[in-house]
Structures are given as structure tokens and as C-alpha cells.
PDB file of C-alpha atoms in Angstrom:
ATOM      1  CA  UNK A   1       0.000   0.000   0.000  1.00 65.00           C
ATOM      2  CA  UNK A   2       1.572   3.339  -1.015  1.00 76.00           C
ATOM      3  CA  UNK A   3       2.464   5.821   1.704  1.00 81.00           C
ATOM      4  CA  UNK A   4       0.013   8.784   1.880  1.00 86.00           C
ATOM      5  CA  UNK A   5       1.317  12.038   0.442  1.00 91.00           C
ATOM      6  CA  UNK A   6       1.702  15.128   2.621  1.00 89.00           C
ATOM      7  CA  UNK A   7      -1.354  16.621   0.916  1.00 91.00           C
ATOM      8  CA  UNK A   8      -3.439  13.545   1.718  1.00 94.00           C
ATOM      9  CA  UNK A   9      -2.305  13.622   5.355  1.00 94.00           C
ATOM     10  CA  UNK A  10      -3.130  17.328   5.644  1.00 94.00           C
ATOM     11  CA  UNK A  11      -6.567  16.762   4.110  1.00 95.00           C
ATOM     12  CA  UNK A  12      -7.192  13.883   6.523  1.00 96.00           C
ATOM     13  CA  UNK A  13      -6.365  16.056   9.529  1.00 97.00           C
ATOM     14  CA  UNK A  14      -8.381  18.988   8.227  1.00 97.00           C
ATOM     15  CA  UNK A  15     -11.446  16.840   7.602  1.00 96.00           C
ATOM     16  CA  UNK A  16     -11.232  15.708  11.239  1.00 97.00           C
ATOM     17  CA  UNK A  17     -10.713  19.292  12.362  1.00 98.00           C
ATOM     18  CA  UNK A  18     -13.882  20.403  10.531  1.00 96.00           C
ATOM     19  CA  UNK A  19     -15.855  17.794  12.467  1.00 96.00           C
ATOM     20  CA  UNK A  20     -14.614  19.159  15.800  1.00 97.00           C
ATOM     21  CA  UNK A  21     -14.481  22.902  15.190  1.00 97.00           C
ATOM     22  CA  UNK A  22     -17.069  25.401  13.922  1.00 95.00           C
ATOM     23  CA  UNK A  23     -15.428  27.022  10.911  1.00 96.00           C
ATOM     24  CA  UNK A  24     -16.887  30.075   9.161  1.00 96.00           C
ATOM     25  CA  UNK A  25     -19.336  29.143   6.416  1.00 96.00           C
ATOM     26  CA  UNK A  26     -17.842  28.702   2.969  1.00 96.00           C
ATOM     27  CA  UNK A  27     -16.496  26.387   0.314  1.00 96.00           C
ATOM     28  CA  UNK A  28     -13.361  24.414   1.160  1.00 96.00           C
ATOM     29  CA  UNK A  29     -10.549  24.240  -1.360  1.00 96.00           C
ATOM     30  CA  UNK A  30      -7.514  22.028  -0.725  1.00 95.00           C
ATOM     31  CA  UNK A  31      -4.522  23.842  -2.129  1.00 92.00           C
ATOM     32  CA  UNK A  32      -0.864  24.576  -1.502  1.00 91.00           C
ATOM     33  CA  UNK A  33       0.576  27.706   0.121  1.00 91.00           C
ATOM     34  CA  UNK A  34      -1.600  27.666   2.157  1.00 96.00           C
ATOM     35  CA  UNK A  35      -2.884  24.099   2.474  1.00 96.00           C
ATOM     36  CA  UNK A  36      -6.569  25.020   2.704  1.00 97.00           C
ATOM     37  CA  UNK A  37      -8.557  28.007   1.434  1.00 97.00           C
ATOM     38  CA  UNK A  38     -12.011  28.706   2.799  1.00 97.00           C
ATOM     39  CA  UNK A  39     -14.103  30.748   0.363  1.00 97.00           C
ATOM     40  CA  UNK A  40     -16.762  32.440   2.438  1.00 96.00           C
ATOM     41  CA  UNK A  41     -17.622  35.939   3.574  1.00 95.00           C
ATOM     42  CA  UNK A  42     -13.904  36.464   3.271  1.00 96.00           C
ATOM     43  CA  UNK A  43     -11.127  34.346   1.772  1.00 96.00           C
ATOM     44  CA  UNK A  44      -9.346  32.549   4.641  1.00 97.00           C
ATOM     45  CA  UNK A  45      -6.096  30.629   4.156  1.00 97.00           C
ATOM     46  CA  UNK A  46      -5.205  27.864   6.616  1.00 97.00           C
ATOM     47  CA  UNK A  47      -1.714  26.392   6.866  1.00 97.00           C
ATOM     48  CA  UNK A  48      -1.366  22.960   8.528  1.00 97.00           C
ATOM     49  CA  UNK A  49       1.674  21.507  10.313  1.00 97.00           C
ATOM     50  CA  UNK A  50       2.340  18.775  12.867  1.00 97.00           C
ATOM     51  CA  UNK A  51       3.643  20.003  16.198  1.00 97.00           C
ATOM     52  CA  UNK A  52       6.567  17.730  17.043  1.00 96.00           C
ATOM     53  CA  UNK A  53       8.279  18.010  20.408  1.00 95.00           C
ATOM     54  CA  UNK A  54      11.607  18.523  18.671  1.00 94.00           C
ATOM     55  CA  UNK A  55      12.797  19.311  15.174  1.00 92.00           C
ATOM     56  CA  UNK A  56      13.347  16.147  13.144  1.00 92.00           C
ATOM     57  CA  UNK A  57      16.857  17.319  12.286  1.00 91.00           C
ATOM     58  CA  UNK A  58      17.824  17.067  15.965  1.00 94.00           C
ATOM     59  CA  UNK A  59      19.647  13.743  16.553  1.00 94.00           C
ATOM     60  CA  UNK A  60      18.027  13.532  19.997  1.00 94.00           C
ATOM     61  CA  UNK A  61      14.481  13.913  18.620  1.00 96.00           C
ATOM     62  CA  UNK A  62      12.054  11.022  18.933  1.00 96.00           C
ATOM     63  CA  UNK A  63      11.754  10.946  15.137  1.00 96.00           C
ATOM     64  CA  UNK A  64      15.465  10.072  14.900  1.00 97.00           C
ATOM     65  CA  UNK A  65      15.771   8.000  18.068  1.00 97.00           C
ATOM     66  CA  UNK A  66      12.947   5.576  17.279  1.00 96.00           C
ATOM     67  CA  UNK A  67      14.668   4.679  13.990  1.00 97.00           C
ATOM     68  CA  UNK A  68      17.964   4.210  15.794  1.00 98.00           C
ATOM     69  CA  UNK A  69      16.382   1.962  18.435  1.00 98.00           C
ATOM     70  CA  UNK A  70      15.058  -0.334  15.730  1.00 97.00           C
ATOM     71  CA  UNK A  71      18.431  -0.298  13.960  1.00 98.00           C
ATOM     72  CA  UNK A  72      20.231  -1.171  17.195  1.00 98.00           C
ATOM     73  CA  UNK A  73      17.870  -4.062  17.930  1.00 98.00           C
ATOM     74  CA  UNK A  74      18.038  -5.444  14.404  1.00 98.00           C
ATOM     75  CA  UNK A  75      21.844  -5.230  14.346  1.00 98.00           C
ATOM     76  CA  UNK A  76      22.199  -6.690  17.855  1.00 98.00           C
ATOM     77  CA  UNK A  77      19.984  -9.669  17.052  1.00 97.00           C
ATOM     78  CA  UNK A  78      21.969 -10.316  13.888  1.00 97.00           C
ATOM     79  CA  UNK A  79      25.245 -10.235  15.837  1.00 98.00           C
ATOM     80  CA  UNK A  80      23.784 -12.486  18.527  1.00 97.00           C
ATOM     81  CA  UNK A  81      22.705 -15.119  16.003  1.00 96.00           C
ATOM     82  CA  UNK A  82      25.982 -14.876  14.085  1.00 96.00           C
ATOM     83  CA  UNK A  83      27.790 -15.680  17.362  1.00 95.00           C
ATOM     84  CA  UNK A  84      25.736 -18.836  17.839  1.00 95.00           C
ATOM     85  CA  UNK A  85      23.118 -17.303  20.124  1.00 94.00           C
ATOM     86  CA  UNK A  86      19.697 -18.865  20.633  1.00 93.00           C
ATOM     87  CA  UNK A  87      16.679 -17.554  18.744  1.00 94.00           C
ATOM     88  CA  UNK A  88      15.159 -15.863  21.765  1.00 93.00           C
ATOM     89  CA  UNK A  89      12.804 -12.898  21.667  1.00 93.00           C
ATOM     90  CA  UNK A  90      14.237  -9.915  23.523  1.00 95.00           C
ATOM     91  CA  UNK A  91      12.359  -6.781  24.572  1.00 96.00           C
ATOM     92  CA  UNK A  92      14.250  -3.592  25.378  1.00 97.00           C
ATOM     93  CA  UNK A  93      13.464  -0.069  26.547  1.00 97.00           C
ATOM     94  CA  UNK A  94      15.829   2.854  26.067  1.00 97.00           C
ATOM     95  CA  UNK A  95      16.360   6.023  28.079  1.00 95.00           C
ATOM     96  CA  UNK A  96      15.087   9.040  26.083  1.00 91.00           C
ATOM     97  CA  UNK A  97      17.479  11.189  28.099  1.00 91.00           C
ATOM     98  CA  UNK A  98      20.485   9.280  26.729  1.00 96.00           C
ATOM     99  CA  UNK A  99      20.203   9.548  22.926  1.00 96.00           C
ATOM    100  CA  UNK A 100      21.660   6.789  20.772  1.00 98.00           C
ATOM    101  CA  UNK A 101      24.560   8.331  18.874  1.00 96.00           C
ATOM    102  CA  UNK A 102      26.144   5.271  17.242  1.00 97.00           C
ATOM    103  CA  UNK A 103      24.386   2.085  16.189  1.00 98.00           C
ATOM    104  CA  UNK A 104      27.132  -0.537  16.083  1.00 98.00           C
ATOM    105  CA  UNK A 105      28.816  -0.061  19.501  1.00 98.00           C
ATOM    106  CA  UNK A 106      25.477  -0.197  21.312  1.00 98.00           C
ATOM    107  CA  UNK A 107      24.327  -3.178  19.234  1.00 98.00           C
ATOM    108  CA  UNK A 108      27.478  -5.084  20.169  1.00 98.00           C
ATOM    109  CA  UNK A 109      26.944  -4.418  23.869  1.00 98.00           C
ATOM    110  CA  UNK A 110      23.345  -5.577  23.634  1.00 98.00           C
ATOM    111  CA  UNK A 111      24.334  -8.737  21.735  1.00 97.00           C
ATOM    112  CA  UNK A 112      26.920  -9.549  24.437  1.00 97.00           C
ATOM    113  CA  UNK A 113      24.317  -9.111  27.184  1.00 97.00           C
ATOM    114  CA  UNK A 114      21.854 -11.343  25.310  1.00 96.00           C
ATOM    115  CA  UNK A 115      24.479 -14.076  25.076  1.00 95.00           C
ATOM    116  CA  UNK A 116      24.955 -13.945  28.856  1.00 94.00           C
ATOM    117  CA  UNK A 117      21.255 -14.047  29.793  1.00 94.00           C
ATOM    118  CA  UNK A 118      19.845 -16.312  27.054  1.00 93.00           C
ATOM    119  CA  UNK A 119      19.749 -19.316  29.370  1.00 89.00           C
ATOM    120  CA  UNK A 120      17.396 -17.652  31.834  1.00 89.00           C
ATOM    121  CA  UNK A 121      13.997 -15.994  31.413  1.00 92.00           C
ATOM    122  CA  UNK A 122      12.080 -12.966  32.632  1.00 94.00           C
ATOM    123  CA  UNK A 123      13.159  -9.415  33.349  1.00 96.00           C
ATOM    124  CA  UNK A 124      16.915  -8.974  33.224  1.00 96.00           C
ATOM    125  CA  UNK A 125      18.512  -7.568  36.381  1.00 95.00           C
ATOM    126  CA  UNK A 126      19.497  -3.945  35.731  1.00 95.00           C
ATOM    127  CA  UNK A 127      22.956  -4.650  37.155  1.00 96.00           C
ATOM    128  CA  UNK A 128      23.563  -6.751  34.048  1.00 96.00           C
ATOM    129  CA  UNK A 129      23.393  -3.659  31.843  1.00 97.00           C
ATOM    130  CA  UNK A 130      24.354  -0.849  34.232  1.00 96.00           C
ATOM    131  CA  UNK A 131      27.365  -0.168  31.974  1.00 96.00           C
ATOM    132  CA  UNK A 132      24.988   0.689  29.118  1.00 97.00           C
ATOM    133  CA  UNK A 133      23.291   3.991  30.032  1.00 97.00           C
ATOM    134  CA  UNK A 134      21.086   3.919  26.930  1.00 97.00           C
ATOM    135  CA  UNK A 135      19.169   0.899  28.297  1.00 97.00           C
ATOM    136  CA  UNK A 136      16.526   1.030  31.038  1.00 97.00           C
ATOM    137  CA  UNK A 137      14.832  -2.368  30.717  1.00 97.00           C
ATOM    138  CA  UNK A 138      15.390  -5.832  29.222  1.00 97.00           C
ATOM    139  CA  UNK A 139      13.138  -8.861  29.163  1.00 96.00           C
ATOM    140  CA  UNK A 140      12.973 -12.218  27.423  1.00 91.00           C
ATOM    141  CA  UNK A 141      10.688 -15.193  27.846  1.00 86.00           C
ATOM    142  CA  UNK A 142      13.389 -17.822  27.582  1.00 84.00           C
ATOM    143  CA  UNK A 143      11.561 -19.472  24.707  1.00 86.00           C
ATOM    144  CA  UNK A 144      13.270 -20.117  21.415  1.00 89.00           C
ATOM    145  CA  UNK A 145      11.499 -20.064  18.046  1.00 88.00           C
ATOM    146  CA  UNK A 146      12.320 -19.373  14.407  1.00 88.00           C
ATOM    147  CA  UNK A 147      10.448 -16.105  14.041  1.00 88.00           C
ATOM    148  CA  UNK A 148      11.762 -14.493  17.216  1.00 91.00           C
ATOM    149  CA  UNK A 149      12.292 -10.758  16.853  1.00 93.00           C
ATOM    150  CA  UNK A 150      13.885  -8.265  19.203  1.00 96.00           C
ATOM    151  CA  UNK A 151      11.536  -5.396  19.999  1.00 95.00           C
ATOM    152  CA  UNK A 152      11.446  -1.950  21.519  1.00 96.00           C
ATOM    153  CA  UNK A 153       8.946  -1.608  24.387  1.00 95.00           C
ATOM    154  CA  UNK A 154       9.346   2.095  24.916  1.00 92.00           C
ATOM    155  CA  UNK A 155       7.352   4.003  27.529  1.00 87.00           C
ATOM    156  CA  UNK A 156       6.848   7.756  27.462  1.00 87.00           C
ATOM    157  CA  UNK A 157       5.919  10.597  29.768  1.00 89.00           C
ATOM    158  CA  UNK A 158       3.519  13.083  28.191  1.00 92.00           C
ATOM    159  CA  UNK A 159       4.890  16.632  28.556  1.00 94.00           C
ATOM    160  CA  UNK A 160       3.031  19.918  28.564  1.00 96.00           C
ATOM    161  CA  UNK A 161       2.743  21.833  25.314  1.00 96.00           C
ATOM    162  CA  UNK A 162       6.145  22.803  23.910  1.00 94.00           C
ATOM    163  CA  UNK A 163       5.752  26.585  23.726  1.00 96.00           C
ATOM    164  CA  UNK A 164       9.243  26.966  22.301  1.00 96.00           C
ATOM    165  CA  UNK A 165       8.469  24.559  19.453  1.00 96.00           C
ATOM    166  CA  UNK A 166       5.278  26.496  18.724  1.00 98.00           C
ATOM    167  CA  UNK A 167       7.360  29.688  18.549  1.00 97.00           C
ATOM    168  CA  UNK A 168       9.818  28.024  16.176  1.00 96.00           C
ATOM    169  CA  UNK A 169       7.066  26.765  13.874  1.00 96.00           C
ATOM    170  CA  UNK A 170       5.375  30.176  13.814  1.00 97.00           C
ATOM    171  CA  UNK A 171       8.688  31.756  12.792  1.00 97.00           C
ATOM    172  CA  UNK A 172       9.211  29.110  10.080  1.00 96.00           C
ATOM    173  CA  UNK A 173       5.709  29.511   8.698  1.00 96.00           C
ATOM    174  CA  UNK A 174       5.840  33.322   8.930  1.00 96.00           C
ATOM    175  CA  UNK A 175       8.848  33.277   6.584  1.00 95.00           C
ATOM    176  CA  UNK A 176       6.653  31.559   3.977  1.00 94.00           C
ATOM    177  CA  UNK A 177       3.596  33.802   4.222  1.00 94.00           C
ATOM    178  CA  UNK A 178       4.888  36.018   1.409  1.00 91.00           C
ATOM    179  CA  UNK A 179       4.464  33.046  -0.954  1.00 92.00           C
ATOM    180  CA  UNK A 180       0.883  32.310   0.105  1.00 93.00           C
ATOM    181  CA  UNK A 181      -2.167  32.934  -2.067  1.00 85.00           C
ATOM    182  CA  UNK A 182      -2.408  36.733  -2.359  1.00 87.00           C
ATOM    183  CA  UNK A 183      -6.191  36.575  -2.599  1.00 93.00           C
ATOM    184  CA  UNK A 184      -6.531  35.521   1.049  1.00 96.00           C
ATOM    185  CA  UNK A 185      -7.684  38.227   3.422  1.00 96.00           C
ATOM    186  CA  UNK A 186      -6.514  36.391   6.562  1.00 96.00           C
ATOM    187  CA  UNK A 187      -4.458  33.359   7.536  1.00 97.00           C
ATOM    188  CA  UNK A 188      -4.723  30.788  10.303  1.00 98.00           C
ATOM    189  CA  UNK A 189      -2.047  28.306  11.399  1.00 98.00           C
ATOM    190  CA  UNK A 190      -3.337  24.876  12.459  1.00 98.00           C
ATOM    191  CA  UNK A 191      -0.841  22.829  14.492  1.00 98.00           C
ATOM    192  CA  UNK A 192      -1.790  19.157  14.804  1.00 98.00           C
ATOM    193  CA  UNK A 193      -0.719  16.970  17.743  1.00 98.00           C
ATOM    194  CA  UNK A 194      -1.331  13.300  16.951  1.00 97.00           C
ATOM    195  CA  UNK A 195      -1.165  11.523  20.301  1.00 94.00           C
ATOM    196  CA  UNK A 196      -0.550   8.187  18.573  1.00 94.00           C
ATOM    197  CA  UNK A 197       2.924   9.472  17.738  1.00 95.00           C
ATOM    198  CA  UNK A 198       5.176   9.811  20.825  1.00 94.00           C
ATOM    199  CA  UNK A 199       7.253  12.338  18.885  1.00 96.00           C
ATOM    200  CA  UNK A 200       4.217  14.647  18.977  1.00 96.00           C
ATOM    201  CA  UNK A 201       2.127  13.722  21.998  1.00 96.00           C
ATOM    202  CA  UNK A 202       1.799  16.519  24.553  1.00 97.00           C
ATOM    203  CA  UNK A 203      -0.862  18.171  26.652  1.00 97.00           C
ATOM    204  CA  UNK A 204      -2.052  21.105  24.555  1.00 97.00           C
ATOM    205  CA  UNK A 205      -3.614  23.403  27.160  1.00 97.00           C
ATOM    206  CA  UNK A 206      -2.008  26.807  26.615  1.00 97.00           C
ATOM    207  CA  UNK A 207      -0.222  28.068  29.761  1.00 96.00           C
ATOM    208  CA  UNK A 208      -1.681  31.104  31.514  1.00 96.00           C
ATOM    209  CA  UNK A 209       0.261  34.321  31.105  1.00 95.00           C
ATOM    210  CA  UNK A 210       2.270  33.103  28.086  1.00 96.00           C
ATOM    211  CA  UNK A 211       1.933  34.916  24.774  1.00 97.00           C
ATOM    212  CA  UNK A 212       3.671  34.498  21.435  1.00 97.00           C
ATOM    213  CA  UNK A 213       4.938  37.481  19.495  1.00 96.00           C
ATOM    214  CA  UNK A 214       2.344  38.879  17.114  1.00 96.00           C
ATOM    215  CA  UNK A 215       2.467  37.051  13.776  1.00 97.00           C
ATOM    216  CA  UNK A 216       0.814  37.326  10.333  1.00 96.00           C
ATOM    217  CA  UNK A 217      -1.558  34.565  11.449  1.00 97.00           C
ATOM    218  CA  UNK A 218      -4.873  35.832  12.731  1.00 97.00           C
ATOM    219  CA  UNK A 219      -5.217  32.688  14.815  1.00 97.00           C
ATOM    220  CA  UNK A 220      -2.824  29.918  15.821  1.00 98.00           C
ATOM    221  CA  UNK A 221      -4.792  26.801  16.763  1.00 98.00           C
ATOM    222  CA  UNK A 222      -3.437  23.627  18.349  1.00 98.00           C
ATOM    223  CA  UNK A 223      -5.519  20.548  17.615  1.00 98.00           C
ATOM    224  CA  UNK A 224      -5.493  17.039  19.105  1.00 98.00           C
ATOM    225  CA  UNK A 225      -7.647  14.975  16.708  1.00 97.00           C
ATOM    226  CA  UNK A 226      -8.230  11.871  18.831  1.00 96.00           C
ATOM    227  CA  UNK A 227      -9.658  14.015  21.651  1.00 96.00           C
ATOM    228  CA  UNK A 228     -11.441  16.584  19.479  1.00 97.00           C
ATOM    229  CA  UNK A 229      -9.544  19.225  21.449  1.00 97.00           C
ATOM    230  CA  UNK A 230      -8.732  22.668  19.990  1.00 98.00           C
ATOM    231  CA  UNK A 231      -6.986  25.503  21.845  1.00 97.00           C
ATOM    232  CA  UNK A 232      -5.747  28.932  20.859  1.00 97.00           C
ATOM    233  CA  UNK A 233      -2.073  29.769  21.200  1.00 98.00           C
ATOM    234  CA  UNK A 234      -2.220  33.299  22.610  1.00 97.00           C
ATOM    235  CA  UNK A 235      -0.496  36.055  20.650  1.00 97.00           C
ATOM    236  CA  UNK A 236       0.564  39.415  22.052  1.00 94.00           C
ATOM    237  CA  UNK A 237      -1.496  42.432  21.062  1.00 85.00           C
ATOM    238  CA  UNK A 238      -0.022  44.748  18.445  1.00 68.00           C
TER     239      UNK A 238
END
């Protein structure tokens, strides 16, 4: 099945948003720069973006780290089997505060630990991997089978809304407003937080007493689709 395009993802989120939020009356047009144009009493342009907790170019971001966790586990299992290890299924959790910087060294450490504990079963004593700060938890059932696969069993704490990331996104989108449809009389910025993605999930209540610098966007809305929750990010008065 082909991966949805950015336009299809934006349309999906906006269709959900329309079901949860009373928009001004008018005809909806899916476009580009901005992503949506509402033709009503006035022409309203709406730009859509996902609000990630960190920029995806940051090596410590969840977007990067989740790929690296899977790479570490896949490489470690391969090394374990190549060394004559049993086909056990291993579950691991990693410390988000200790980002994975290199795949191979960590994979080798994990493969060595697996070789030591493969004869037992259950949760692995943390003293066994206290020399590996990236790890917080290890478990294996002790069973051996052909399709065994090593897995990440990550747990997450849900933080409060990342005001700084909102500021950064507003700055990024403001720089593009000059290229937006000139026929629009106003613009909104819709920031989507998909709680199914740990790289995005956050409580979206806007903190009291905090205001963003005034922007070209008439409104900046933060939207959590699965909860039907929409809040305004407060902007300073002119």
C-alpha cells in the first residue's frame, strides 16, 4: 500500500478538524501555500503543520531515536545469532534522556548481554546492563522459536505543550507567508498533535500568562484529533 502524500495527510487532519471545530461558512478548497482556502464571507487561508516536540533534524528527537532503536535491535539480534546465540525474543526499553549516537557499539553491547542471559527468562537484572546507560529495561521469555524478533517496548511521559516549538514553527511559517495565495484576506495556522505518535504527543492546554509574538496569522490553533480538542495559542497584542 503506497504511503500517503503530505497533501493527503493534511486533508485527513483537516477533515477531522472540521468535524470538531465550527469554521466560518464557505467552500473548502484544498490547495498549496496555504494548504486550505475557505471561500466564504472572506477568503481565509489555513496552513497545517504537525507540532513535534523537537525538530526532526535534531539527533536527539524522537523521530530520529525511534529509527535508531530499531536499527540497534536489528543489528544486535543479527550479531547475537551470528555468534551462535539462541533464537530468543528480547524486549528492550531505552532512556530518552540518553540519545543513541552510534548504532554498532550499542548493538554489540546488547548482543553480548543477550548471550549472557539467554539461558534464563524474565526481566533482566538492571545490574547486568548498568554499563549501558542507553538501556533502562530488558526482558525475554526464555523461549526459542524461528520467528523471534527483538523489539522496543518504549514508555513515554507526556509533557506539557512545547511553547518553544510552537514559537519556532510560527517563525518558520511566517517566513513563507509572502508566498501564500495573495487573494486571502486572513491566515490561520493549524498545528496538529497526533497523540498516537510519541514524537508529537503533549498536553495542549495553553499556559496562563504566556503569549507568542504577534504574527501574520490571525489565529494559531493547536488541535489534538483523537480528543477533538482545539486551543488557541495566545499572541501578544499589536
